[in-house]
JSON list of C-alpha atoms in Angstrom, two decimals:
[
{"chain": "A", "resi": 7, "resn": "MET", "atom": "CA", "xyz": [50.36, 156.22, -30.92]},
{"chain": "A", "resi": 8, "resn": "THR", "atom": "CA", "xyz": [49.53, 157.73, -27.57]},
{"chain": "A", "resi": 9, "resn": "GLU", "atom": "CA", "xyz": [51.08, 156.67, -24.28]},
{"chain": "A", "resi": 10, "resn": "GLU", "atom": "CA", "xyz": [47.72, 155.38, -23.04]},
{"chain": "A", "resi": 11, "resn": "ILE", "atom": "CA", "xyz": [47.39, 153.01, -26.00]},
{"chain": "A", "resi": 12, "resn": "ASP", "atom": "CA", "xyz": [50.98, 151.81, -25.57]},
{"chain": "A", "resi": 13, "resn": "PHE", "atom": "CA", "xyz": [50.19, 151.12, -21.91]},
{"chain": "A", "resi": 14, "resn": "ILE", "atom": "CA", "xyz": [47.00, 149.21, -22.83]},
{"chain": "A", "resi": 15, "resn": "LEU", "atom": "CA", "xyz": [48.91, 147.08, -25.35]},
{"chain": "A", "resi": 16, "resn": "GLU", "atom": "CA", "xyz": [51.74, 146.35, -22.89]},
{"chain": "A", "resi": 17, "resn": "SER", "atom": "CA", "xyz": [49.38, 145.41, -20.06]},
{"chain": "A", "resi": 18, "resn": "THR", "atom": "CA", "xyz": [47.33, 143.22, -22.42]},
{"chain": "A", "resi": 19, "resn": "GLU", "atom": "CA", "xyz": [50.44, 141.38, -23.57]},
{"chain": "A", "resi": 20, "resn": "GLU", "atom": "CA", "xyz": [51.55, 140.98, -19.95]},
{"chain": "A", "resi": 21, "resn": "SER", "atom": "CA", "xyz": [48.14, 139.58, -19.02]},
{"chain": "A", "resi": 22, "resn": "MET", "atom": "CA", "xyz": [48.24, 137.15, -21.95]},
{"chain": "A", "resi": 23, "resn": "ASN", "atom": "CA", "xyz": [51.77, 136.03, -20.98]},
{"chain": "A", "resi": 24, "resn": "GLY", "atom": "CA", "xyz": [50.44, 135.38, -17.47]},
{"chain": "A", "resi": 25, "resn": "THR", "atom": "CA", "xyz": [47.69, 133.21, -18.93]},
{"chain": "A", "resi": 26, "resn": "ILE", "atom": "CA", "xyz": [50.26, 131.18, -20.89]},
{"chain": "A", "resi": 27, "resn": "ALA", "atom": "CA", "xyz": [52.43, 130.77, -17.76]},
{"chain": "A", "resi": 28, "resn": "HIS", "atom": "CA", "xyz": [49.39, 129.55, -15.81]},
{"chain": "A", "resi": 29, "resn": "LEU", "atom": "CA", "xyz": [48.53, 127.06, -18.57]},
{"chain": "A", "resi": 30, "resn": "GLU", "atom": "CA", "xyz": [52.10, 125.69, -18.58]},
{"chain": "A", "resi": 31, "resn": "LYS", "atom": "CA", "xyz": [51.90, 125.27, -14.78]},
{"chain": "A", "resi": 32, "resn": "GLU", "atom": "CA", "xyz": [48.56, 123.45, -15.10]},
{"chain": "A", "resi": 33, "resn": "PHE", "atom": "CA", "xyz": [50.02, 121.19, -17.80]},
{"chain": "A", "resi": 34, "resn": "LEU", "atom": "CA", "xyz": [52.85, 120.22, -15.41]},
{"chain": "A", "resi": 35, "resn": "ASN", "atom": "CA", "xyz": [50.23, 118.92, -12.97]},
{"chain": "A", "resi": 36, "resn": "ILE", "atom": "CA", "xyz": [48.78, 116.60, -15.64]},
{"chain": "A", "resi": 37, "resn": "ARG", "atom": "CA", "xyz": [50.94, 113.52, -15.44]},
{"chain": "A", "resi": 38, "resn": "ALA", "atom": "CA", "xyz": [52.04, 111.85, -18.62]},
{"chain": "A", "resi": 39, "resn": "GLY", "atom": "CA", "xyz": [53.22, 108.48, -17.34]},
{"chain": "A", "resi": 40, "resn": "LYS", "atom": "CA", "xyz": [56.70, 109.50, -16.18]},
{"chain": "A", "resi": 41, "resn": "ALA", "atom": "CA", "xyz": [57.26, 110.24, -12.50]},
{"chain": "A", "resi": 42, "resn": "SER", "atom": "CA", "xyz": [57.93, 113.91, -11.75]},
{"chain": "A", "resi": 43, "resn": "PRO", "atom": "CA", "xyz": [58.01, 116.01, -8.56]},
{"chain": "A", "resi": 44, "resn": "ALA", "atom": "CA", "xyz": [55.60, 118.44, -10.29]},
{"chain": "A", "resi": 45, "resn": "MET", "atom": "CA", "xyz": [52.88, 115.76, -9.99]},
{"chain": "A", "resi": 46, "resn": "LEU", "atom": "CA", "xyz": [52.74, 116.52, -6.27]},
{"chain": "A", "resi": 47, "resn": "GLY", "atom": "CA", "xyz": [52.66, 120.31, -6.77]},
{"chain": "A", "resi": 48, "resn": "GLY", "atom": "CA", "xyz": [49.04, 120.62, -5.69]},
{"chain": "A", "resi": 49, "resn": "VAL", "atom": "CA", "xyz": [49.39, 118.52, -2.52]},
{"chain": "A", "resi": 50, "resn": "PHE", "atom": "CA", "xyz": [49.26, 120.35, 0.81]},
{"chain": "A", "resi": 51, "resn": "VAL", "atom": "CA", "xyz": [50.10, 118.82, 4.18]},
{"chain": "A", "resi": 52, "resn": "ASP", "atom": "CA", "xyz": [48.60, 119.82, 7.53]},
{"chain": "A", "resi": 53, "resn": "TYR", "atom": "CA", "xyz": [51.80, 121.09, 9.18]},
{"chain": "A", "resi": 54, "resn": "TYR", "atom": "CA", "xyz": [51.03, 122.16, 12.75]},
{"chain": "A", "resi": 55, "resn": "GLY", "atom": "CA", "xyz": [47.62, 123.50, 11.77]},
{"chain": "A", "resi": 56, "resn": "SER", "atom": "CA", "xyz": [48.45, 125.21, 8.47]},
{"chain": "A", "resi": 57, "resn": "ALA", "atom": "CA", "xyz": [48.24, 123.87, 4.92]},
{"chain": "A", "resi": 58, "resn": "THR", "atom": "CA", "xyz": [51.84, 123.68, 3.68]},
{"chain": "A", "resi": 59, "resn": "PRO", "atom": "CA", "xyz": [53.09, 122.58, 0.24]},
{"chain": "A", "resi": 60, "resn": "LEU", "atom": "CA", "xyz": [54.57, 119.09, 0.25]},
{"chain": "A", "resi": 61, "resn": "SER", "atom": "CA", "xyz": [57.91, 120.42, -1.02]},
{"chain": "A", "resi": 62, "resn": "GLN", "atom": "CA", "xyz": [58.30, 122.50, 2.17]},
{"chain": "A", "resi": 63, "resn": "VAL", "atom": "CA", "xyz": [57.98, 119.57, 4.57]},
{"chain": "A", "resi": 64, "resn": "SER", "atom": "CA", "xyz": [59.94, 116.94, 2.64]},
{"chain": "A", "resi": 65, "resn": "LYS", "atom": "CA", "xyz": [62.63, 116.34, 0.04]},
{"chain": "A", "resi": 66, "resn": "ILE", "atom": "CA", "xyz": [61.00, 115.03, -3.14]},
{"chain": "A", "resi": 67, "resn": "SER", "atom": "CA", "xyz": [63.13, 112.93, -5.47]},
{"chain": "A", "resi": 68, "resn": "VAL", "atom": "CA", "xyz": [62.58, 110.72, -8.51]},
{"chain": "A", "resi": 69, "resn": "PRO", "atom": "CA", "xyz": [64.98, 107.75, -8.43]},
{"chain": "A", "resi": 70, "resn": "ASP", "atom": "CA", "xyz": [63.50, 106.24, -11.64]},
{"chain": "A", "resi": 71, "resn": "ALA", "atom": "CA", "xyz": [60.72, 106.84, -14.17]},
{"chain": "A", "resi": 72, "resn": "ARG", "atom": "CA", "xyz": [58.11, 104.98, -12.08]},
{"chain": "A", "resi": 73, "resn": "THR", "atom": "CA", "xyz": [58.96, 106.03, -8.50]},
{"chain": "A", "resi": 74, "resn": "ILE", "atom": "CA", "xyz": [58.73, 109.18, -6.40]},
{"chain": "A", "resi": 75, "resn": "THR", "atom": "CA", "xyz": [60.25, 109.26, -2.91]},
{"chain": "A", "resi": 76, "resn": "LEU", "atom": "CA", "xyz": [59.53, 111.79, -0.19]},
{"chain": "A", "resi": 77, "resn": "GLN", "atom": "CA", "xyz": [61.98, 112.17, 2.68]},
{"chain": "A", "resi": 78, "resn": "PRO", "atom": "CA", "xyz": [60.24, 114.24, 5.40]},
{"chain": "A", "resi": 79, "resn": "PHE", "atom": "CA", "xyz": [62.34, 116.81, 7.22]},
{"chain": "A", "resi": 80, "resn": "GLU", "atom": "CA", "xyz": [60.62, 115.65, 10.44]},
{"chain": "A", "resi": 81, "resn": "ARG", "atom": "CA", "xyz": [60.04, 111.93, 10.94]},
{"chain": "A", "resi": 82, "resn": "ASN", "atom": "CA", "xyz": [56.64, 112.48, 12.62]},
{"chain": "A", "resi": 83, "resn": "MET", "atom": "CA", "xyz": [55.30, 113.94, 9.34]},
{"chain": "A", "resi": 84, "resn": "LEU", "atom": "CA", "xyz": [55.24, 110.53, 7.56]},
{"chain": "A", "resi": 85, "resn": "GLN", "atom": "CA", "xyz": [51.56, 109.78, 8.28]},
{"chain": "A", "resi": 86, "resn": "ALA", "atom": "CA", "xyz": [50.48, 113.37, 7.53]},
{"chain": "A", "resi": 87, "resn": "ILE", "atom": "CA", "xyz": [52.26, 113.26, 4.15]},
{"chain": "A", "resi": 88, "resn": "GLU", "atom": "CA", "xyz": [50.71, 109.89, 3.31]},
{"chain": "A", "resi": 89, "resn": "LYS", "atom": "CA", "xyz": [47.26, 111.16, 4.29]},
{"chain": "A", "resi": 90, "resn": "ALA", "atom": "CA", "xyz": [47.67, 114.38, 2.25]},
{"chain": "A", "resi": 91, "resn": "ILE", "atom": "CA", "xyz": [48.58, 112.39, -0.89]},
{"chain": "A", "resi": 92, "resn": "MET", "atom": "CA", "xyz": [45.51, 110.17, -0.44]},
{"chain": "A", "resi": 93, "resn": "ILE", "atom": "CA", "xyz": [43.23, 113.19, 0.15]},
{"chain": "A", "resi": 94, "resn": "ALA", "atom": "CA", "xyz": [44.61, 114.97, -2.96]},
{"chain": "A", "resi": 95, "resn": "ASN", "atom": "CA", "xyz": [43.05, 112.16, -5.03]},
{"chain": "A", "resi": 96, "resn": "ILE", "atom": "CA", "xyz": [45.69, 112.22, -7.76]},
{"chain": "A", "resi": 97, "resn": "GLY", "atom": "CA", "xyz": [45.63, 108.47, -8.34]},
{"chain": "A", "resi": 98, "resn": "PHE", "atom": "CA", "xyz": [48.63, 107.50, -6.22]},
{"chain": "A", "resi": 99, "resn": "ASN", "atom": "CA", "xyz": [48.85, 104.93, -3.43]},
{"chain": "A", "resi": 100, "resn": "PRO", "atom": "CA", "xyz": [51.71, 106.02, -1.13]},
{"chain": "A", "resi": 101, "resn": "MET", "atom": "CA", "xyz": [53.67, 103.48, 0.94]},
{"chain": "A", "resi": 102, "resn": "ASN", "atom": "CA", "xyz": [55.51, 104.30, 4.12]},
{"chain": "A", "resi": 103, "resn": "ASN", "atom": "CA", "xyz": [58.65, 102.30, 5.01]},
{"chain": "A", "resi": 104, "resn": "GLY", "atom": "CA", "xyz": [59.16, 104.07, 8.34]},
{"chain": "A", "resi": 105, "resn": "ASP", "atom": "CA", "xyz": [61.82, 106.34, 6.88]},
{"chain": "A", "resi": 106, "resn": "MET", "atom": "CA", "xyz": [60.25, 107.81, 3.78]},
{"chain": "A", "resi": 107, "resn": "VAL", "atom": "CA", "xyz": [57.10, 107.77, 1.68]},
{"chain": "A", "resi": 108, "resn": "ILE", "atom": "CA", "xyz": [57.41, 105.87, -1.60]},
{"chain": "A", "resi": 109, "resn": "ILE", "atom": "CA", "xyz": [54.97, 106.38, -4.46]},
{"chain": "A", "resi": 110, "resn": "SER", "atom": "CA", "xyz": [54.90, 103.91, -7.30]},
{"chain": "A", "resi": 111, "resn": "VAL", "atom": "CA", "xyz": [53.56, 105.67, -10.40]},
{"chain": "A", "resi": 112, "resn": "PRO", "atom": "CA", "xyz": [51.32, 103.19, -12.23]},
{"chain": "A", "resi": 113, "resn": "PRO", "atom": "CA", "xyz": [51.51, 103.07, -16.03]},
{"chain": "A", "resi": 114, "resn": "LEU", "atom": "CA", "xyz": [48.60, 104.90, -17.65]},
{"chain": "A", "resi": 115, "resn": "THR", "atom": "CA", "xyz": [45.79, 102.93, -19.23]},
{"chain": "A", "resi": 116, "resn": "GLU", "atom": "CA", "xyz": [44.42, 103.98, -22.62]},
{"chain": "A", "resi": 117, "resn": "GLU", "atom": "CA", "xyz": [41.23, 105.24, -20.98]},
{"chain": "A", "resi": 118, "resn": "ARG", "atom": "CA", "xyz": [43.18, 107.27, -18.41]},
{"chain": "A", "resi": 119, "resn": "ARG", "atom": "CA", "xyz": [45.31, 108.76, -21.21]},
{"chain": "A", "resi": 120, "resn": "ARG", "atom": "CA", "xyz": [42.15, 109.90, -23.01]},
{"chain": "A", "resi": 121, "resn": "ASP", "atom": "CA", "xyz": [40.82, 111.42, -19.77]},
{"chain": "A", "resi": 122, "resn": "LEU", "atom": "CA", "xyz": [44.10, 113.29, -19.25]},
{"chain": "A", "resi": 123, "resn": "ALA", "atom": "CA", "xyz": [44.02, 114.51, -22.86]},
{"chain": "A", "resi": 124, "resn": "LYS", "atom": "CA", "xyz": [40.47, 115.81, -22.25]},
{"chain": "A", "resi": 125, "resn": "GLN", "atom": "CA", "xyz": [41.68, 117.52, -19.08]},
{"chain": "A", "resi": 126, "resn": "ALA", "atom": "CA", "xyz": [44.52, 119.15, -21.04]},
{"chain": "A", "resi": 127, "resn": "LYS", "atom": "CA", "xyz": [42.04, 120.30, -23.69]},
{"chain": "A", "resi": 128, "resn": "SER", "atom": "CA", "xyz": [39.84, 121.79, -20.98]},
{"chain": "A", "resi": 129, "resn": "GLU", "atom": "CA", "xyz": [42.80, 123.68, -19.46]},
{"chain": "A", "resi": 130, "resn": "ALA", "atom": "CA", "xyz": [43.72, 125.00, -22.91]},
{"chain": "A", "resi": 131, "resn": "GLU", "atom": "CA", "xyz": [40.13, 126.17, -23.48]},
{"chain": "A", "resi": 132, "resn": "ASP", "atom": "CA", "xyz": [40.18, 127.98, -20.12]},
{"chain": "A", "resi": 133, "resn": "ALA", "atom": "CA", "xyz": [43.42, 129.68, -21.18]},
{"chain": "A", "resi": 134, "resn": "LYS", "atom": "CA", "xyz": [41.83, 130.76, -24.49]},
{"chain": "A", "resi": 135, "resn": "ILE", "atom": "CA", "xyz": [38.94, 132.26, -22.52]},
{"chain": "A", "resi": 136, "resn": "GLY", "atom": "CA", "xyz": [41.49, 134.17, -20.43]},
{"chain": "A", "resi": 137, "resn": "ILE", "atom": "CA", "xyz": [43.16, 135.48, -23.59]},
{"chain": "A", "resi": 138, "resn": "ARG", "atom": "CA", "xyz": [39.81, 136.57, -25.03]},
{"chain": "A", "resi": 139, "resn": "ASN", "atom": "CA", "xyz": [38.92, 138.31, -21.76]},
{"chain": "A", "resi": 140, "resn": "SER", "atom": "CA", "xyz": [42.20, 140.23, -21.95]},
{"chain": "A", "resi": 141, "resn": "ARG", "atom": "CA", "xyz": [41.31, 141.24, -25.52]},
{"chain": "A", "resi": 142, "resn": "LYS", "atom": "CA", "xyz": [37.85, 142.38, -24.42]},
{"chain": "A", "resi": 143, "resn": "ASP", "atom": "CA", "xyz": [39.30, 144.48, -21.58]},
{"chain": "A", "resi": 144, "resn": "ALA", "atom": "CA", "xyz": [41.84, 146.09, -23.92]},
{"chain": "A", "resi": 145, "resn": "ASN", "atom": "CA", "xyz": [39.20, 146.88, -26.54]},
{"chain": "A", "resi": 146, "resn": "THR", "atom": "CA", "xyz": [36.94, 148.40, -23.87]},
{"chain": "A", "resi": 147, "resn": "ASP", "atom": "CA", "xyz": [39.82, 150.63, -22.71]},
{"chain": "A", "resi": 148, "resn": "ILE", "atom": "CA", "xyz": [40.56, 151.65, -26.32]},
{"chain": "A", "resi": 149, "resn": "LYS", "atom": "CA", "xyz": [36.88, 152.55, -26.89]},
{"chain": "A", "resi": 150, "resn": "LYS", "atom": "CA", "xyz": [37.00, 154.76, -23.77]},
{"chain": "A", "resi": 151, "resn": "LEU", "atom": "CA", "xyz": [40.03, 156.58, -25.18]},
{"chain": "A", "resi": 152, "resn": "GLU", "atom": "CA", "xyz": [38.19, 157.06, -28.48]},
{"chain": "A", "resi": 153, "resn": "LYS", "atom": "CA", "xyz": [35.27, 158.67, -26.61]},
{"chain": "A", "resi": 154, "resn": "GLU", "atom": "CA", "xyz": [37.75, 160.91, -24.79]},
{"chain": "A", "resi": 155, "resn": "GLY", "atom": "CA", "xyz": [38.96, 162.26, -28.12]},
{"chain": "A", "resi": 156, "resn": "THR", "atom": "CA", "xyz": [41.72, 159.95, -29.35]},
{"chain": "A", "resi": 157, "resn": "SER", "atom": "CA", "xyz": [41.73, 159.70, -33.14]},
{"chain": "A", "resi": 158, "resn": "GLU", "atom": "CA", "xyz": [39.54, 156.98, -34.65]},
{"chain": "A", "resi": 159, "resn": "ASP", "atom": "CA", "xyz": [42.42, 155.77, -36.86]},
{"chain": "A", "resi": 160, "resn": "ILE", "atom": "CA", "xyz": [44.77, 155.36, -33.91]},
{"chain": "A", "resi": 161, "resn": "CYS", "atom": "CA", "xyz": [42.10, 153.43, -31.97]},
{"chain": "A", "resi": 162, "resn": "LYS", "atom": "CA", "xyz": [41.36, 151.20, -34.96]},
{"chain": "A", "resi": 163, "resn": "SER", "atom": "CA", "xyz": [45.04, 150.33, -35.42]},
{"chain": "A", "resi": 164, "resn": "ALA", "atom": "CA", "xyz": [45.31, 149.65, -31.66]},
{"chain": "A", "resi": 165, "resn": "GLU", "atom": "CA", "xyz": [42.34, 147.27, -31.87]},
{"chain": "A", "resi": 166, "resn": "ASP", "atom": "CA", "xyz": [44.03, 145.53, -34.81]},
{"chain": "A", "resi": 167, "resn": "GLU", "atom": "CA", "xyz": [47.21, 145.20, -32.74]},
{"chain": "A", "resi": 168, "resn": "VAL", "atom": "CA", "xyz": [45.21, 143.68, -29.83]},
{"chain": "A", "resi": 169, "resn": "GLN", "atom": "CA", "xyz": [43.63, 141.20, -32.28]},
{"chain": "A", "resi": 170, "resn": "ASN", "atom": "CA", "xyz": [47.09, 140.27, -33.62]},
{"chain": "A", "resi": 171, "resn": "LEU", "atom": "CA", "xyz": [48.27, 139.65, -30.03]},
{"chain": "A", "resi": 172, "resn": "THR", "atom": "CA", "xyz": [45.19, 137.53, -29.38]},
{"chain": "A", "resi": 173, "resn": "ASN", "atom": "CA", "xyz": [45.75, 135.45, -32.52]},
{"chain": "A", "resi": 174, "resn": "ALA", "atom": "CA", "xyz": [49.42, 134.89, -31.62]},
{"chain": "A", "resi": 175, "resn": "PHE", "atom": "CA", "xyz": [48.63, 133.77, -28.06]},
{"chain": "A", "resi": 176, "resn": "ILE", "atom": "CA", "xyz": [45.74, 131.50, -29.15]},
{"chain": "A", "resi": 177, "resn": "LYS", "atom": "CA", "xyz": [48.15, 129.88, -31.65]},
{"chain": "A", "resi": 178, "resn": "LYS", "atom": "CA", "xyz": [50.71, 129.38, -28.84]},
{"chain": "A", "resi": 179, "resn": "ILE", "atom": "CA", "xyz": [48.03, 127.72, -26.66]},
{"chain": "A", "resi": 180, "resn": "ASP", "atom": "CA", "xyz": [47.14, 125.37, -29.54]},
{"chain": "A", "resi": 181, "resn": "GLU", "atom": "CA", "xyz": [50.83, 124.46, -29.97]},
{"chain": "A", "resi": 182, "resn": "LEU", "atom": "CA", "xyz": [51.23, 123.77, -26.23]},
{"chain": "A", "resi": 183, "resn": "LEU", "atom": "CA", "xyz": [48.09, 121.60, -26.29]},
{"chain": "A", "resi": 184, "resn": "VAL", "atom": "CA", "xyz": [49.30, 119.55, -29.28]},
{"chain": "A", "resi": 185, "resn": "ALA", "atom": "CA", "xyz": [52.65, 118.95, -27.53]},
{"chain": "A", "resi": 186, "resn": "LYS", "atom": "CA", "xyz": [50.95, 117.97, -24.24]},
{"chain": "A", "resi": 187, "resn": "GLU", "atom": "CA", "xyz": [48.49, 115.62, -25.96]},
{"chain": "A", "resi": 188, "resn": "ALA", "atom": "CA", "xyz": [51.38, 113.94, -27.80]},
{"chain": "A", "resi": 189, "resn": "GLU", "atom": "CA", "xyz": [53.23, 113.55, -24.49]},
{"chain": "A", "resi": 190, "resn": "ILE", "atom": "CA", "xyz": [50.13, 112.05, -22.79]},
{"chain": "A", "resi": 191, "resn": "MET", "atom": "CA", "xyz": [49.28, 109.63, -25.62]},
{"chain": "A", "resi": 192, "resn": "LYS", "atom": "CA", "xyz": [52.86, 108.39, -26.05]},
{"chain": "A", "resi": 193, "resn": "VAL", "atom": "CA", "xyz": [53.11, 104.90, -24.54]}
]
């Protein structure tokens, strides 16, 4: 095969790997009943006028399966951290004991579990769309090469290779979704 086709295949695979990595990151933000610092990954605090990730203004720890504690690096950040968690609307009610912010992670109701499973399904579908877009871009590039004179057989086998990549990554997304749904629905 030509160098251009090898490059197209490599960049397509890289793009699809990026989509999988993004999906795994999104799945971390969907809580499954157990307390985890990743649950607060999308929370940003107003730190002297700029939006700063929570992990950069406080030490986040998980003393048990139902509690998250945040020890701010600056004591005057307690109210700002509490406010940021409330604004993030992630279903937590933070408490401030004057020293640290304590979040009690409530057990998930059956209805909330179903909602989270739907959210996971939606994220997986978005990832599949990303994979298909990568396939479409690769096939468009291969068609251009064919018009520029690359052999039809080489282009056809490259398109088959792109389809094989797509099938493999879609299967991986389905496996990640099944695992995440099982984790969410486990009581």
